[in-house]
Amino acid sequence: MKFRTLRAFIEVVRQGGFSPAARTLFATQSTVSKAVHQLEQELGTPLLERGGHRPVLTPAGEAVFRRGAKLLADRDDLLGELDEIQGIRRGLLKLGLPPLGSSLLFAPLFARFRQRYPGIEIELSEHGSRELEERLRSGALHFAAAILPVAAEFDSEPITRQTLMVSLPSDHRLAARSSLRLTDLRDTPFILFDHGFALQRIVLDGCARHHFQPQVAARSSQVDFIVELVAAGLGVTFLPAIIASQFQSPQVRHLPLDEPGIEWTMAMAWRRGAYLSGAAQAWLDLLRESKDLAQPAQ
């Protein structure tokens, strides 16, 4: 029995459903569902009745939940005790995060890290990708969230890969499509993020490969303002799927961008060869542990 599948099941029960469990576990709903299904296959019995509004425990599920919750708690206690032995009790972790997507992607991780290492202080800096890269290069940060690919001078750990969505006014002539190419938008004004954001570089590089330069109607660093401009009919913008899902409006449609080679992959980067303190290594270990849940079932 793998801890990642057991943790997924426990959180589905605790949170009352797959969607809230996915948010808690820093994973997608389908990933959590697959993990629970894998656990059921391994144990040879259903653990949840899925027909109603909320999943209901089967008798076997009640036993697995009762013992599994204790097992996970004992594991966390053991890790905490080992951390005490190894001296990871205090320290400073300096992280750089971009404004786009940080709250959705990192808040659950911060909560888990704080619970596990209450004596480690987290110092956050929020900037665009270029500024974060400079701060990481100078040693002002231990880690910085970055969009792949990163410069060769950095190591990185991928966190999430997201489809890019085209956000356009619901009355736009292309709004009825199921997906869009960049060339479909050649004559439509773009609303882009400021120059320091990696997302605008991804979009503009894609346009260059199609041999056109888009008309830029506006730029901003505020995603909510950009979406409001789209709703007002000023143009179209581009958002990672996880961000677009948070902005549902009758005035805006979000369609997948069908462009091979264009995607938004968030990673955590650090200076290649840099010394990682106990606090920094603990953060990296937590990232990798959390990402284990997102691996496909074997």
XYZ file of C-alpha atoms in Angstrom:
298
model
C 0.000 0.000 0.000
C 1.431 3.360 -1.062
C 1.163 6.397 1.174
C 0.139 8.624 -1.768
C -2.977 6.562 -2.546
C -3.891 6.214 1.116
C -3.487 9.971 1.659
C -5.731 10.674 -1.332
C -8.471 8.432 0.095
C -8.178 9.918 3.585
C -8.481 13.482 2.256
C -11.510 12.638 0.090
C -13.269 11.447 3.245
C -12.059 14.351 5.392
C -12.900 17.028 2.826
C -16.210 15.489 1.769
C -15.447 15.055 -1.923
C -12.851 14.695 -4.658
C -12.688 18.385 -5.658
C -11.912 19.786 -2.171
C -9.503 16.899 -1.574
C -7.678 17.764 -4.799
C -7.208 21.360 -3.628
C -5.860 20.173 -0.284
C -3.485 17.694 -1.911
C -2.149 20.098 -4.553
C -3.405 17.791 -7.330
C -6.131 17.539 -9.950
C -9.500 15.928 -9.287
C -8.826 13.186 -11.835
C -5.490 12.395 -10.174
C -7.142 11.998 -6.774
C -9.887 9.834 -8.289
C -7.297 7.575 -9.957
C -5.324 7.281 -6.721
C -8.418 6.173 -4.764
C -9.326 3.723 -7.537
C -5.791 2.323 -7.427
C -6.094 1.800 -3.654
C -9.424 0.013 -4.117
C -7.907 -2.240 -6.769
C -4.959 -3.034 -4.527
C -7.232 -3.902 -1.591
C -9.722 -5.736 -3.797
C -12.820 -3.981 -2.469
C -14.692 -0.686 -2.986
C -14.077 1.894 -0.272
C -16.571 4.558 -1.367
C -20.107 4.638 -2.700
C -20.023 7.361 -5.338
C -23.656 7.688 -6.371
C -24.737 10.569 -4.143
C -23.741 14.192 -3.692
C -20.933 13.187 -1.330
C -18.980 9.922 -1.369
C -20.125 7.538 1.369
C -17.834 5.059 3.088
C -18.448 1.356 2.608
C -17.804 -0.912 5.633
C -14.365 -1.639 4.215
C -13.837 2.075 3.664
C -14.632 2.800 7.301
C -11.956 0.343 8.423
C -9.365 1.689 5.983
C -10.149 5.276 6.958
C -9.899 4.568 10.690
C -6.615 2.685 10.488
C -5.224 4.660 7.549
C -5.646 8.006 9.293
C -3.678 6.693 12.254
C -1.034 5.243 9.947
C -0.535 8.596 8.209
C -0.453 10.411 11.534
C 2.189 7.976 12.830
C 4.205 8.530 9.643
C 4.058 12.309 10.067
C 5.065 11.953 13.709
C 8.004 9.783 12.694
C 9.121 12.303 10.073
C 8.809 15.087 12.617
C 10.884 13.135 15.137
C 13.565 12.440 12.544
C 13.608 16.121 11.614
C 14.201 16.972 15.258
C 17.062 14.481 15.361
C 18.530 15.948 12.166
C 18.167 19.478 13.424
C 15.531 20.890 11.022
C 13.847 22.847 13.786
C 14.487 26.430 12.789
C 15.768 28.448 9.891
C 14.773 30.816 7.112
C 13.415 29.800 3.707
C 13.472 32.569 1.085
C 11.054 31.918 -1.770
C 10.211 33.965 -4.847
C 6.783 33.560 -6.420
C 5.102 35.110 -9.460
C 1.759 36.896 -8.974
C 0.075 34.566 -11.466
C -1.209 31.329 -9.930
C 0.784 31.406 -6.697
C -2.172 31.344 -4.312
C -3.722 28.301 -5.992
C -0.501 26.353 -6.410
C 1.441 27.119 -3.266
C -0.955 27.917 -0.414
C -1.633 24.197 0.309
C 2.115 23.504 0.258
C 2.849 26.357 2.643
C 0.256 24.992 5.053
C 1.792 21.517 4.987
C 5.321 22.882 5.308
C 4.351 25.082 8.252
C 2.639 22.175 9.981
C 5.670 19.963 9.544
C 8.333 22.617 10.278
C 6.736 25.244 12.554
C 10.120 26.693 13.493
C 11.138 27.589 9.932
C 10.217 31.094 8.797
C 9.129 31.552 5.168
C 10.112 34.864 3.583
C 8.168 35.494 0.378
C 8.973 37.813 -2.527
C 6.419 38.323 -5.299
C 7.695 39.561 -8.658
C 7.592 38.830 -12.372
C 9.788 36.069 -13.786
C 12.694 38.309 -14.844
C 13.035 39.932 -11.429
C 12.791 36.572 -9.683
C 15.535 35.185 -11.898
C 17.836 38.060 -10.987
C 17.165 37.654 -7.289
C 17.778 33.920 -7.516
C 21.027 34.496 -9.410
C 22.235 36.980 -6.780
C 21.542 34.589 -3.909
C 18.756 36.746 -2.460
C 16.405 33.751 -2.840
C 16.799 30.052 -2.117
C 14.124 29.102 -4.658
C 12.017 30.870 -7.249
C 8.979 29.626 -9.109
C 9.694 29.768 -12.838
C 8.138 28.787 -16.137
C 10.146 26.151 -18.004
C 12.557 26.210 -19.672
C 14.904 27.881 -17.189
C 18.466 29.090 -17.833
C 21.231 26.476 -17.754
C 22.654 28.003 -14.569
C 19.605 26.788 -12.609
C 18.313 23.406 -11.540
C 14.555 22.949 -11.436
C 11.803 20.669 -10.206
C 8.604 20.709 -12.320
C 5.427 21.307 -10.324
C 2.516 21.448 -12.758
C 1.926 21.456 -16.516
C -1.113 23.420 -17.675
C -2.863 23.870 -21.008
C -3.039 27.484 -22.092
C -6.572 28.796 -22.526
C -7.699 31.632 -24.775
C -10.052 33.927 -22.843
C -12.264 35.901 -25.206
C -15.551 37.830 -25.052
C -18.549 35.484 -25.186
C -19.914 37.381 -28.204
C -16.634 37.125 -30.145
C -16.982 35.619 -33.618
C -14.753 32.683 -32.562
C -16.434 31.993 -29.220
C -18.389 28.997 -30.561
C -15.211 27.096 -31.462
C -14.037 24.124 -29.382
C -10.399 25.275 -29.531
C -8.293 27.964 -31.187
C -4.944 28.392 -32.922
C -2.854 31.521 -32.671
C -3.378 32.161 -36.375
C -7.139 32.328 -35.751
C -6.430 35.390 -33.599
C -4.138 37.212 -36.014
C -6.611 40.095 -36.421
C -7.820 40.216 -32.811
C -6.245 42.576 -30.232
C -4.314 40.869 -27.426
C -4.382 41.831 -23.763
C -1.080 40.667 -22.305
C 0.697 40.572 -18.984
C 3.540 42.996 -18.375
C 6.953 42.409 -19.948
C 8.352 40.771 -16.819
C 5.934 37.835 -17.046
C 7.001 34.609 -18.745
C 3.476 34.057 -20.069
C 3.642 37.037 -22.429
C 6.975 35.710 -23.774
C 5.408 32.299 -24.455
C 2.543 33.892 -26.396
C 4.693 36.311 -28.382
C 7.224 33.605 -29.273
C 4.363 31.475 -30.567
C 3.103 34.333 -32.736
C 6.612 34.874 -34.103
C 6.763 31.243 -35.200
C 3.615 31.937 -37.224
C 5.255 35.063 -38.690
C 2.979 37.708 -37.234
C 3.125 40.293 -34.478
C -0.159 40.738 -32.637
C -1.808 44.065 -31.952
C -1.483 44.615 -28.186
C -4.454 46.529 -26.809
C -3.287 46.631 -23.187
C -0.856 45.169 -20.657
C -1.300 44.642 -16.933
C 0.117 42.676 -14.016
C -3.346 42.050 -12.528
C -5.136 38.964 -13.815
C -8.565 40.051 -12.570
C -8.238 43.390 -14.382
C -7.149 41.632 -17.572
C -10.201 39.356 -17.458
C -12.432 42.396 -16.915
C -10.928 43.979 -20.035
C -11.751 40.825 -21.962
C -15.317 40.897 -20.654
C -15.577 44.512 -21.811
C -14.689 43.420 -25.339
C -11.233 45.009 -25.533
C -9.538 41.852 -26.812
C -8.432 38.338 -25.888
C -5.923 37.058 -23.351
C -4.186 33.813 -22.447
C -4.310 32.048 -19.088
C -3.184 28.688 -17.714
C -6.168 26.375 -17.297
C -5.896 26.373 -13.493
C -6.157 30.174 -13.478
C -8.866 30.431 -16.142
C -11.074 28.064 -14.126
C -11.229 30.677 -11.349
C -12.721 33.321 -13.640
C -16.115 32.103 -14.809
C -18.358 34.791 -16.275
C -21.227 34.945 -18.788
C -19.210 37.619 -20.614
C -16.067 35.487 -21.060
C -15.358 32.124 -22.699
C -12.215 30.083 -22.101
C -11.128 27.863 -25.021
C -8.044 25.596 -25.207
C -5.155 26.926 -27.260
C -4.318 24.192 -29.765
C -0.660 24.929 -30.373
C 1.907 22.090 -30.285
C 4.898 23.056 -28.193
C 3.110 25.805 -26.272
C 2.327 25.017 -22.653
C 2.691 26.569 -19.212
C 4.898 24.431 -16.973
C 5.561 25.832 -13.529
C 8.716 24.655 -11.754
C 10.710 25.527 -8.669
C 14.227 26.661 -9.602
C 17.444 27.098 -7.638
C 21.058 27.913 -8.448
C 22.868 24.918 -9.890
C 25.428 23.647 -7.401
C 24.239 25.939 -4.602
C 24.355 24.684 -1.039
C 20.886 23.777 0.233
C 20.341 24.362 3.931
C 18.259 21.983 5.983
C 15.248 24.279 5.547
C 15.782 24.507 1.772
C 16.205 20.759 1.381
C 13.070 20.188 3.457
C 11.087 22.426 1.078
C 12.445 20.601 -1.975
C 11.627 17.233 -0.407
C 8.068 18.388 0.277
C 7.685 19.520 -3.349
C 8.786 16.127 -4.613
C 6.627 14.289 -2.111
C 3.569 16.317 -3.127
C 4.291 15.747 -6.811
C 4.299 11.965 -6.228
C 0.520 12.090 -6.005
C 0.340 13.421 -9.544
C 2.251 10.491 -11.040
C 0.130 8.094 -13.122
C -0.920 4.866 -11.475
C 1.276 1.898 -12.331
